[in-house]
CSV table of C-alpha atoms in Angstrom, one decimal:
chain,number,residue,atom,x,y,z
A,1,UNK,CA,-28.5,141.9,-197.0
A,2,UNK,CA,-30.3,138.6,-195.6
A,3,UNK,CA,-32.0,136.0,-197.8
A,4,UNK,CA,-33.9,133.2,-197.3
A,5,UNK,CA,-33.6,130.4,-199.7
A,6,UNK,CA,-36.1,127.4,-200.2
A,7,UNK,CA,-35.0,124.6,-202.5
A,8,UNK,CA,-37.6,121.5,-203.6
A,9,UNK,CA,-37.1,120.6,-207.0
A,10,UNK,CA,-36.1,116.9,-206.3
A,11,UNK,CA,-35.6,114.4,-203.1
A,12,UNK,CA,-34.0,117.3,-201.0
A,13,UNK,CA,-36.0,119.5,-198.7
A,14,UNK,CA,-33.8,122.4,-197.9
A,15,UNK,CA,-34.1,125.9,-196.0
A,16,UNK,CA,-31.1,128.3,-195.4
A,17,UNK,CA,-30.3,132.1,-194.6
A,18,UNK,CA,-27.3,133.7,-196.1
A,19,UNK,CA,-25.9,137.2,-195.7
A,20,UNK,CA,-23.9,139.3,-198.5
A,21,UNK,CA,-21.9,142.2,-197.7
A,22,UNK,CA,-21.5,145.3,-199.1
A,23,UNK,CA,-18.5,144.2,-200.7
A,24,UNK,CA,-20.3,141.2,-202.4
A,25,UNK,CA,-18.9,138.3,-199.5
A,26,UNK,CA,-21.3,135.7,-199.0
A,27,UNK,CA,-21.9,134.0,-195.4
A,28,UNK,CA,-23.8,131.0,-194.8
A,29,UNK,CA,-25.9,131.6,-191.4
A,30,UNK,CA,-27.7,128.6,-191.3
A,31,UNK,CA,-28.3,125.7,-194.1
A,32,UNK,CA,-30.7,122.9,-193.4
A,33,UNK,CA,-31.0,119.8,-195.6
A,34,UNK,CA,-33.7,116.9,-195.2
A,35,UNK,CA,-32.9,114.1,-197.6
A,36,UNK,CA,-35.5,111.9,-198.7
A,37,UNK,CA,-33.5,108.8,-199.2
A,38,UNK,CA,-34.9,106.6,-197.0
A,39,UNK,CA,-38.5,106.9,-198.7
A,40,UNK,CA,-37.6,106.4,-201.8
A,41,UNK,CA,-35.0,103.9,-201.4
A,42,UNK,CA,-37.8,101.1,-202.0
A,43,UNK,CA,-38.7,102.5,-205.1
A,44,UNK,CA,-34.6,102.6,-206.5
A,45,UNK,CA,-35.4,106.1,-207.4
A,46,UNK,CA,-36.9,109.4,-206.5
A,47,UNK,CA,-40.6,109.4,-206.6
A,48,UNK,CA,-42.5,112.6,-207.8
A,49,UNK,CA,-45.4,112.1,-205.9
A,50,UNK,CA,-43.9,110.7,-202.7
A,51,UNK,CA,-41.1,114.1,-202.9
A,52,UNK,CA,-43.7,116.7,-202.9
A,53,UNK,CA,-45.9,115.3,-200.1
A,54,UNK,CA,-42.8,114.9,-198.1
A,55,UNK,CA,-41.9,118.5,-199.1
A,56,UNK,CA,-45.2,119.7,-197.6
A,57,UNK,CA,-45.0,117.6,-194.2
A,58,UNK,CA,-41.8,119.5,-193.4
A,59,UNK,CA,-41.1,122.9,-195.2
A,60,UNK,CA,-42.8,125.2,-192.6
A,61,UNK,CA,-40.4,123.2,-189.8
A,62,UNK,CA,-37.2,123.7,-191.6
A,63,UNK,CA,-38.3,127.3,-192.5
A,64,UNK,CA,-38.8,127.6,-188.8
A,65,UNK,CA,-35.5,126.2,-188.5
A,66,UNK,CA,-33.4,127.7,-190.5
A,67,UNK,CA,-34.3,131.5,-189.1
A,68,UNK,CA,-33.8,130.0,-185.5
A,69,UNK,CA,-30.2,129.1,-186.2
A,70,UNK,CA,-29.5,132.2,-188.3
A,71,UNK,CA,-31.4,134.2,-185.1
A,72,UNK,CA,-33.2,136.0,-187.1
A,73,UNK,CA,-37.0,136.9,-187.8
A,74,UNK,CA,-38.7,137.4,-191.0
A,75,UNK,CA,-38.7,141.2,-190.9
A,76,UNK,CA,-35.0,140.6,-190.8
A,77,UNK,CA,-34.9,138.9,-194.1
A,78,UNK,CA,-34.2,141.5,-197.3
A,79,UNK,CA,-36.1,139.0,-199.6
A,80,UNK,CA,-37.2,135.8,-200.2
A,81,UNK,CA,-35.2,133.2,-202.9
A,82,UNK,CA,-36.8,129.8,-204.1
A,83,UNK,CA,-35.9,127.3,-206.7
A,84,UNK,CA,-38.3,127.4,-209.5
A,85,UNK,CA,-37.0,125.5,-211.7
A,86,UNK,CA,-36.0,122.7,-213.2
A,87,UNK,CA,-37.4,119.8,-211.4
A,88,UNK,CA,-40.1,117.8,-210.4
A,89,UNK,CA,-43.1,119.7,-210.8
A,90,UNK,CA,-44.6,118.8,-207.2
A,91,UNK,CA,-42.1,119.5,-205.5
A,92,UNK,CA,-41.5,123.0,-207.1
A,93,UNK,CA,-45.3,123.7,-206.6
A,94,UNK,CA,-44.5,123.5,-202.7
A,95,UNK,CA,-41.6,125.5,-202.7
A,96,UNK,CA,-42.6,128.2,-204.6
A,97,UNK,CA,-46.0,128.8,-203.3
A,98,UNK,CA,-44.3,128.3,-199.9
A,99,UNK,CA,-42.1,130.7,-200.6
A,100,UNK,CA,-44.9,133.4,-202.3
A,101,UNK,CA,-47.1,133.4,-199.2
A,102,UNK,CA,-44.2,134.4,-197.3
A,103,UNK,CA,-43.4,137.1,-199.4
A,104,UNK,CA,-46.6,138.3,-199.8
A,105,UNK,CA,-47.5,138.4,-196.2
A,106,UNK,CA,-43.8,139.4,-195.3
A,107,UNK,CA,-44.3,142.1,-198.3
A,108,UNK,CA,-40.7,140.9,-199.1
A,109,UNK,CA,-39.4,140.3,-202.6
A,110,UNK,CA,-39.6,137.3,-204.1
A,111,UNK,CA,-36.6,135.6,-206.6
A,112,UNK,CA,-37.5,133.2,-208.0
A,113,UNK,CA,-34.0,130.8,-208.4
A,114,UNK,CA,-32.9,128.3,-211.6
A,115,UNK,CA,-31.6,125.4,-209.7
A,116,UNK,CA,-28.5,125.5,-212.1
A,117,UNK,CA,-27.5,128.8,-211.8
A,118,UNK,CA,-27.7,127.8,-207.6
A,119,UNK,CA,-25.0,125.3,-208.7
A,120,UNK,CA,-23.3,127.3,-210.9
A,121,UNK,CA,-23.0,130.9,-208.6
A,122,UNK,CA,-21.7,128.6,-205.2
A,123,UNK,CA,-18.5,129.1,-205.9
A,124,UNK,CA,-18.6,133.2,-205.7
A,125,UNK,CA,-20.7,132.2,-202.0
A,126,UNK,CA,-17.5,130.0,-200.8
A,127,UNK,CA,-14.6,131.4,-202.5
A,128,UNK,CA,-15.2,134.3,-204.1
A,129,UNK,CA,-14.9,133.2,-207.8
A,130,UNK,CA,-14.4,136.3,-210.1
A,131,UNK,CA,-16.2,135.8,-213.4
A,132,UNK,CA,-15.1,134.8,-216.0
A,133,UNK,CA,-14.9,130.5,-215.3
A,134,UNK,CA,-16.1,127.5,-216.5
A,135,UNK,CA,-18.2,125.4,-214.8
A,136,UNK,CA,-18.8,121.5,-214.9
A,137,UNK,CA,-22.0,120.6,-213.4
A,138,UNK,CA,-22.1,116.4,-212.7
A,139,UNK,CA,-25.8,115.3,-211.0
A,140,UNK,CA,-28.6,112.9,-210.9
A,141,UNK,CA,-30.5,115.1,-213.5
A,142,UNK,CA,-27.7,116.9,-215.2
A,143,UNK,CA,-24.4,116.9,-217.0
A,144,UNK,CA,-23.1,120.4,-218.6
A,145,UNK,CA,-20.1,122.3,-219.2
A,146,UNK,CA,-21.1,125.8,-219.2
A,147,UNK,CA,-18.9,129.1,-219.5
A,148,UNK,CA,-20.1,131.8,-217.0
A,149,UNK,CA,-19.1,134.7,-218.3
A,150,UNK,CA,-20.8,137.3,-216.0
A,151,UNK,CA,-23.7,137.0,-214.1
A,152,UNK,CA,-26.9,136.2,-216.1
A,153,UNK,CA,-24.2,135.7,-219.1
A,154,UNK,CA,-24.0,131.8,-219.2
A,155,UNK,CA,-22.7,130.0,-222.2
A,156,UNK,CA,-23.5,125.8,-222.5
A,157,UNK,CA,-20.4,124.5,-224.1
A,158,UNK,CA,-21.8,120.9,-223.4
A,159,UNK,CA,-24.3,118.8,-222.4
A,160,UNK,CA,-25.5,115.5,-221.7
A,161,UNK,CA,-27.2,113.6,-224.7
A,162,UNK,CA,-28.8,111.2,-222.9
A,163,UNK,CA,-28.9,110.0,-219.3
A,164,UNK,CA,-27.4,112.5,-216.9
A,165,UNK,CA,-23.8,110.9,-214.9
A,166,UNK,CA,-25.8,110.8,-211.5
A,167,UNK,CA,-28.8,109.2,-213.4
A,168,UNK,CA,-26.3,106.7,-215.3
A,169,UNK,CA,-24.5,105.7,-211.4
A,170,UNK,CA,-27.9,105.0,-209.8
A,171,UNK,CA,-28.7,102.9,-213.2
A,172,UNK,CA,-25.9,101.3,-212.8
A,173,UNK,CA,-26.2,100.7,-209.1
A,174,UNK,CA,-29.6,99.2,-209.6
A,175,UNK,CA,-28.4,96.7,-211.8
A,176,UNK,CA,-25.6,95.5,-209.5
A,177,UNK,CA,-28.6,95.3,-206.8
A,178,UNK,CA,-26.9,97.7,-204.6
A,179,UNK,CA,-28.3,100.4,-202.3
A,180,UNK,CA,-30.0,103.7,-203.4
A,181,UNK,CA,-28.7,106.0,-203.9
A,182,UNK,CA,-26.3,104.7,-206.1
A,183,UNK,CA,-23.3,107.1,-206.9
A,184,UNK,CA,-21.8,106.2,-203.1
A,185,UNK,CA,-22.7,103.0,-203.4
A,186,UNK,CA,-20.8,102.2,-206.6
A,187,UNK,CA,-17.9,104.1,-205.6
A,188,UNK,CA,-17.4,102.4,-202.5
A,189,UNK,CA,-17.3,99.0,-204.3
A,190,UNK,CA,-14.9,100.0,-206.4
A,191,UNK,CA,-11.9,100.6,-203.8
A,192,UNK,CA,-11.9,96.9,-204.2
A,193,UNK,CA,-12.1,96.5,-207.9
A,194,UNK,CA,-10.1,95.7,-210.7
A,195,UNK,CA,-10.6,98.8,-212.9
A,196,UNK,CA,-8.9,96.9,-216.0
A,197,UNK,CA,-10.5,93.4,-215.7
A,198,UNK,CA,-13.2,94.8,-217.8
A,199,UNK,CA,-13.3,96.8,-220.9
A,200,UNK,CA,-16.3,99.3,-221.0
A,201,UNK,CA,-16.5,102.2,-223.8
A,202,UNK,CA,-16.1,105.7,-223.5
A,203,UNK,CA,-19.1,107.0,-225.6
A,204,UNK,CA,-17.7,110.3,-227.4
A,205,UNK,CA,-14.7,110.4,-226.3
A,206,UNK,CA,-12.1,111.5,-228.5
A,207,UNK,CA,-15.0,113.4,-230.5
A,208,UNK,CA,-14.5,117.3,-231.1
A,209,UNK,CA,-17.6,118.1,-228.9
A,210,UNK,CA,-17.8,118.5,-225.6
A,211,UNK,CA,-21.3,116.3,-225.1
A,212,UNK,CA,-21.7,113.9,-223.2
A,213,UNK,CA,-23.4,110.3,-223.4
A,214,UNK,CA,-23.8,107.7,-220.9
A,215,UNK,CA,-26.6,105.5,-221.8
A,216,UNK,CA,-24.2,103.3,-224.0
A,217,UNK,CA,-21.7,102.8,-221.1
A,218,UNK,CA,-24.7,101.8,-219.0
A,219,UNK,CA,-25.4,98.9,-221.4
A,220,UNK,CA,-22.3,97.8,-221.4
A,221,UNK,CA,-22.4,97.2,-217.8
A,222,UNK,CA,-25.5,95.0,-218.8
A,223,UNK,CA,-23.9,93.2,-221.1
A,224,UNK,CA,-20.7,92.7,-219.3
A,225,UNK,CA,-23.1,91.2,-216.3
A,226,UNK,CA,-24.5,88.7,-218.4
A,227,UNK,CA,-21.5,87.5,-219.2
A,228,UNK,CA,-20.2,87.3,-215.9
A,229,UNK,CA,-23.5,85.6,-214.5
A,230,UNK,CA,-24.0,84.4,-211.5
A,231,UNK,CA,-22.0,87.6,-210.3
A,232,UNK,CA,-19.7,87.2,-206.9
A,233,UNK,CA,-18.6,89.7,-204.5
A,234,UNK,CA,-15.4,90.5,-206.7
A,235,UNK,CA,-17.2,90.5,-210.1
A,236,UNK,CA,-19.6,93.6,-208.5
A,237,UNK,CA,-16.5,95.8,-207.4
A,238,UNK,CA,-14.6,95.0,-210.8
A,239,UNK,CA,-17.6,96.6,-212.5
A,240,UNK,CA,-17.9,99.4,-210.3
A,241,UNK,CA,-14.2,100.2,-210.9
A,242,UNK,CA,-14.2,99.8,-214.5
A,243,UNK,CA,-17.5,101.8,-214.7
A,244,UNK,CA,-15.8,104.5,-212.1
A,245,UNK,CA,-12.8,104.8,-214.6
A,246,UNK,CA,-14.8,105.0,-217.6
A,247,UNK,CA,-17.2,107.9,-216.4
A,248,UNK,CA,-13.7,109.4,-215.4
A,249,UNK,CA,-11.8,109.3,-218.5
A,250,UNK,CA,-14.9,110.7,-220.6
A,251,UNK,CA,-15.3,113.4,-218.1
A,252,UNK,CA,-11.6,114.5,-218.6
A,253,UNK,CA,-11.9,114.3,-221.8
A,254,UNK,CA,-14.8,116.3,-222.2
A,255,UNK,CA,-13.2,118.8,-219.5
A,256,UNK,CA,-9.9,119.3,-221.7
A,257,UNK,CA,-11.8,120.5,-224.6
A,258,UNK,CA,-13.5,122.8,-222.7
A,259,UNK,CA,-9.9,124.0,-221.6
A,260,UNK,CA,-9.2,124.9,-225.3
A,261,UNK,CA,-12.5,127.2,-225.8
A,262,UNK,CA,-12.3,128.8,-223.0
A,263,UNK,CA,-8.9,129.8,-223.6
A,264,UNK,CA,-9.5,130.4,-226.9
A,265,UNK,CA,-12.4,133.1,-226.1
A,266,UNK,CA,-10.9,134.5,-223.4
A,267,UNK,CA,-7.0,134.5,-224.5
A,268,UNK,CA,-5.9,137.0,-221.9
A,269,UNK,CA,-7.2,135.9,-219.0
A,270,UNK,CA,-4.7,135.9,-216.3
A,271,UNK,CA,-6.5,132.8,-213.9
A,272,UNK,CA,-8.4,130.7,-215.9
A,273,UNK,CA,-10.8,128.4,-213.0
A,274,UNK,CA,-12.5,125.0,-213.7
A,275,UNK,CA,-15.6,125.1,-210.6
A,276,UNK,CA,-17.3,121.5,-210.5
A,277,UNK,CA,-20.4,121.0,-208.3
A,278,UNK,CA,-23.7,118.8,-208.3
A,279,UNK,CA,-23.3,115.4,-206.0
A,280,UNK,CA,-21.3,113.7,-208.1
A,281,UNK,CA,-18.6,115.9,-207.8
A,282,UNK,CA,-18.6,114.7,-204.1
A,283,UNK,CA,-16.8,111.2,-205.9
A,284,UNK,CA,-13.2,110.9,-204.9
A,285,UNK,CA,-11.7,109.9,-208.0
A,286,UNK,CA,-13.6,111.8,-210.5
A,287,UNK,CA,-12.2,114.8,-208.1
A,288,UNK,CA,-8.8,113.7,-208.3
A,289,UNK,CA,-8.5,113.3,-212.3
A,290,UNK,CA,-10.0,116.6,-212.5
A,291,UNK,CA,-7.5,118.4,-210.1
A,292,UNK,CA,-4.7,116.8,-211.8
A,293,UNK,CA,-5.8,117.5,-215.2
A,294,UNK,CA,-6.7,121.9,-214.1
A,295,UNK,CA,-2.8,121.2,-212.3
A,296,UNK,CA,-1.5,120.2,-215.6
A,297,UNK,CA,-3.4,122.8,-218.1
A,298,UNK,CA,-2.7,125.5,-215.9
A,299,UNK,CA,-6.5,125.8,-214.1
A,300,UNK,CA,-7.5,126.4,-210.7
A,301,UNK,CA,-9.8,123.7,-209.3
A,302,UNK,CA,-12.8,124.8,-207.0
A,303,UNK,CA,-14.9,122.7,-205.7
A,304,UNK,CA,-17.6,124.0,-203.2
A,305,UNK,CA,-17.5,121.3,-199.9
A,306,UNK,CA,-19.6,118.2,-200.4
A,307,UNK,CA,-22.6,119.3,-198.8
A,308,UNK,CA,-22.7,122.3,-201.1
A,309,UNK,CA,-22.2,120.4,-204.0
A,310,UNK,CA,-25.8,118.5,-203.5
A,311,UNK,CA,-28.8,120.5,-203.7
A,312,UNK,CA,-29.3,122.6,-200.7
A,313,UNK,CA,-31.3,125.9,-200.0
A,314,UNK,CA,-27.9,128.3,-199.4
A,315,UNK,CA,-26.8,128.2,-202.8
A,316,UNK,CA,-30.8,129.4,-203.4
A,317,UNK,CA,-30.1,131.9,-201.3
A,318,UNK,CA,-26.7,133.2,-202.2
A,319,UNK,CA,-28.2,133.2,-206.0
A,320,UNK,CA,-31.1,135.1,-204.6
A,321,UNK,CA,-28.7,137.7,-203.3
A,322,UNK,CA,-26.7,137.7,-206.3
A,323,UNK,CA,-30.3,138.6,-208.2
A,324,UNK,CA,-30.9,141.5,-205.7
A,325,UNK,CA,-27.7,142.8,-205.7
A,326,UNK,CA,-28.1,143.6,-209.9
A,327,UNK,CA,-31.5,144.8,-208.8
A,328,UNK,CA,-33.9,141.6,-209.9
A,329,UNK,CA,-36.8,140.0,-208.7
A,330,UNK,CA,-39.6,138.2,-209.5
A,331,UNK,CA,-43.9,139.0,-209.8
A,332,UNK,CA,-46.4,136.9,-207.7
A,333,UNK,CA,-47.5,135.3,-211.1
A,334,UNK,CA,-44.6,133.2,-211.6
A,335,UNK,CA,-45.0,129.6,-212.1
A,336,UNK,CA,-42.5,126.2,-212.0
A,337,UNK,CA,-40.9,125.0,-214.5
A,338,UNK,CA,-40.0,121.4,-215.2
A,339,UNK,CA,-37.4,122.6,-217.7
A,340,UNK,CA,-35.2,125.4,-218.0
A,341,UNK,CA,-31.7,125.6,-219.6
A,342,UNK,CA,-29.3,128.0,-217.7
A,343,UNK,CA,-28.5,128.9,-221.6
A,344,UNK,CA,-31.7,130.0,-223.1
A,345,UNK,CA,-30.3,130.1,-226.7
A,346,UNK,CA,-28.3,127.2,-226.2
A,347,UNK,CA,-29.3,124.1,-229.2
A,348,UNK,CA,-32.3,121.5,-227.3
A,349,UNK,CA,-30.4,118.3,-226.6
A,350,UNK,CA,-32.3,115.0,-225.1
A,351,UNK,CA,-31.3,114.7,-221.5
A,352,UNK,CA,-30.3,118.5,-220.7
A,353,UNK,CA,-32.9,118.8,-218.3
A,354,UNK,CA,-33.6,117.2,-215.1
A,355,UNK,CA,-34.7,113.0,-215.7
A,356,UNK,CA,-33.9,113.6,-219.4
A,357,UNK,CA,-35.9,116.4,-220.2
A,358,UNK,CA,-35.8,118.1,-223.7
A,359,UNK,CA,-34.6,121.6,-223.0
């Protein structure tokens, strides 16, 4: 089967075809991503109403696109995936309508996608990830360890309860007065930091929960700037590397306790996995902690490659298919949604949505 995936719910605008096989192997025929950084890089963060006009001045290209590299036509496609949710509202307004005129004029089925489960199902598109596993999701909008126990079956173990880790780097970035966005930027000044110059807290850390908090570390950072005023060259990079190591040490933290409840709910599991994904995964260090600490616990590490840890359209897709394949779809009627836990029963907690939603 052959779906076409749209993805809009943030600064990404994103088409992408992708084929599964009858024995459930996922291939990517064609994944196109337009970033929005330069038009929002004035602003030091992502503009709602700026991200859906530029979602509606391009979609229909990259649409075009997308089938052109993928050679194939509409009539091709075996249904039509979109993101519906969560996310800015604008921008899932374009996508999803986008994505309903197709359908209906296509008379294709329409799925209609939450952008977490994209993240969360990308590792059974690129490696073929049996279920059970846990997954760690680090982006601008979100930070959650959740247990994916089948498909549709997802367990949040933890969550964010404040600013997400993507949110907190671009914060942090902002402060320092460097370049959006702010996660690349604060990791490449901190190759030439002094991680242990400056002492930052690890918020939670050492607590028996597997939440997450950020917005004290991001004061810190404040603080520790005011102290350091007027701020050289140096002074920037120590922070960044002290910040870096911080985020680091809470994540692995976080990450081992997970370890524990997953083994301790699924006790005979012969390969326990740890899949990671969301941009900030893309980060070389937090990678490395986290591969060291799944070699040490006995864990495989998967990690889809960078450019399918952002938000793109083929992990829409491949989530799409996923849906078909256990016979799902979606009616017409359905609307976006600004906030939608991938674990409907899971607690409400401040800052598990995207931008600190309450979900």
């Amino acid at each position: 089967m052959r779906v076409l995936g749209i993805e809009t719910s943030c600064d990404e605008t994103a088409t992408a075809v992708v084929e599964r096989d009858s024995k459930g192997c996922g291939y990517i025929l064609s994944n196109i991503v337009r970033s929005q950084a330069d038009e929002h890089a004035p602003y030091g963060g992502v503009v709602p109403e700026i991200a859906a006009r530029a979602h509606i001045k391009i979609l229909d290209r990259l649409i075009k696109k997308a089938m052109e590299e993928a050679g194939s036509l509409l009539q091709n496609m075996d249904a039509v995936a979109v993101t519906s949710g969560p996310g800015l509202i604008g921008g899932l307004l374009v996508g999803l309508m986008t994505a309903k005129a197709i359908a209906f004029s296509a008379k294709k089925p329409l799925i209609a996608i939450n952008h977490l489960e994209g993240h969360a199902l990308t590792a059974r598109l690129t490696d073929q990830v049996a279920f059970p596993y846990l997954f760690l999701l680090v982006s601008g909008g979100h930070t959650q360890i959740i247990l994916i126990r089948d498909f549709g079956k997802y367990k949040r173990l933890g969550t964010t309860i404040d600013d997400a880790l993507g949110e907190a780097f671009d914060k942090t970035a902002r402060l320092l007065g460097l370049p959006y966005p702010g996660g690349p930027a604060v990791e490449q000044a901190a190759y030439n930091g002094d991680p242990k110059r400056i002492v930052l807290p690890r918020p939670l850390k050492n607590r028996l929960s597997p939440d997450f908090s950020f917005s004290g570390l991001k004061t810190a950072v404040r603080y520790a700037m005011a102290r350091l005023s007027p701020l050289k060259k140096q002074d920037v990079a120590d922070i960044c590397a002290a910040f870096q190591t911080a985020v680091t040490d809470i994540l692995s933290d976080k990450v081992l306790l997970s370890f524990a409840l997953f083994r301790e709910i699924f006790p005979k599991q012969e390969e326990s996995v740890l899949v990671v994904a969301g941009g900030v995964a893309a980060n070389k260090t937090i990678r490395y902690r986290l591969e060291k600490l799944c070699s040490i616990y006995g864990f495989l590490f998967i990690a889809p490659p960078s450019d399918l840890c952002t938000d793109n359209a083929a992990m829409i897709a491949w989530a799409g298919a996923e849906h078909w394949a256990h016979g799902k779809s979606s009616h017409l009627d359905i609307g976006p949604r600004a906030r939608w836990p991938l674990d409907e029963n899971a607690t409400p907690r401040i800052g598990a949505g995207r931008k600190g939603s309450k979900v």
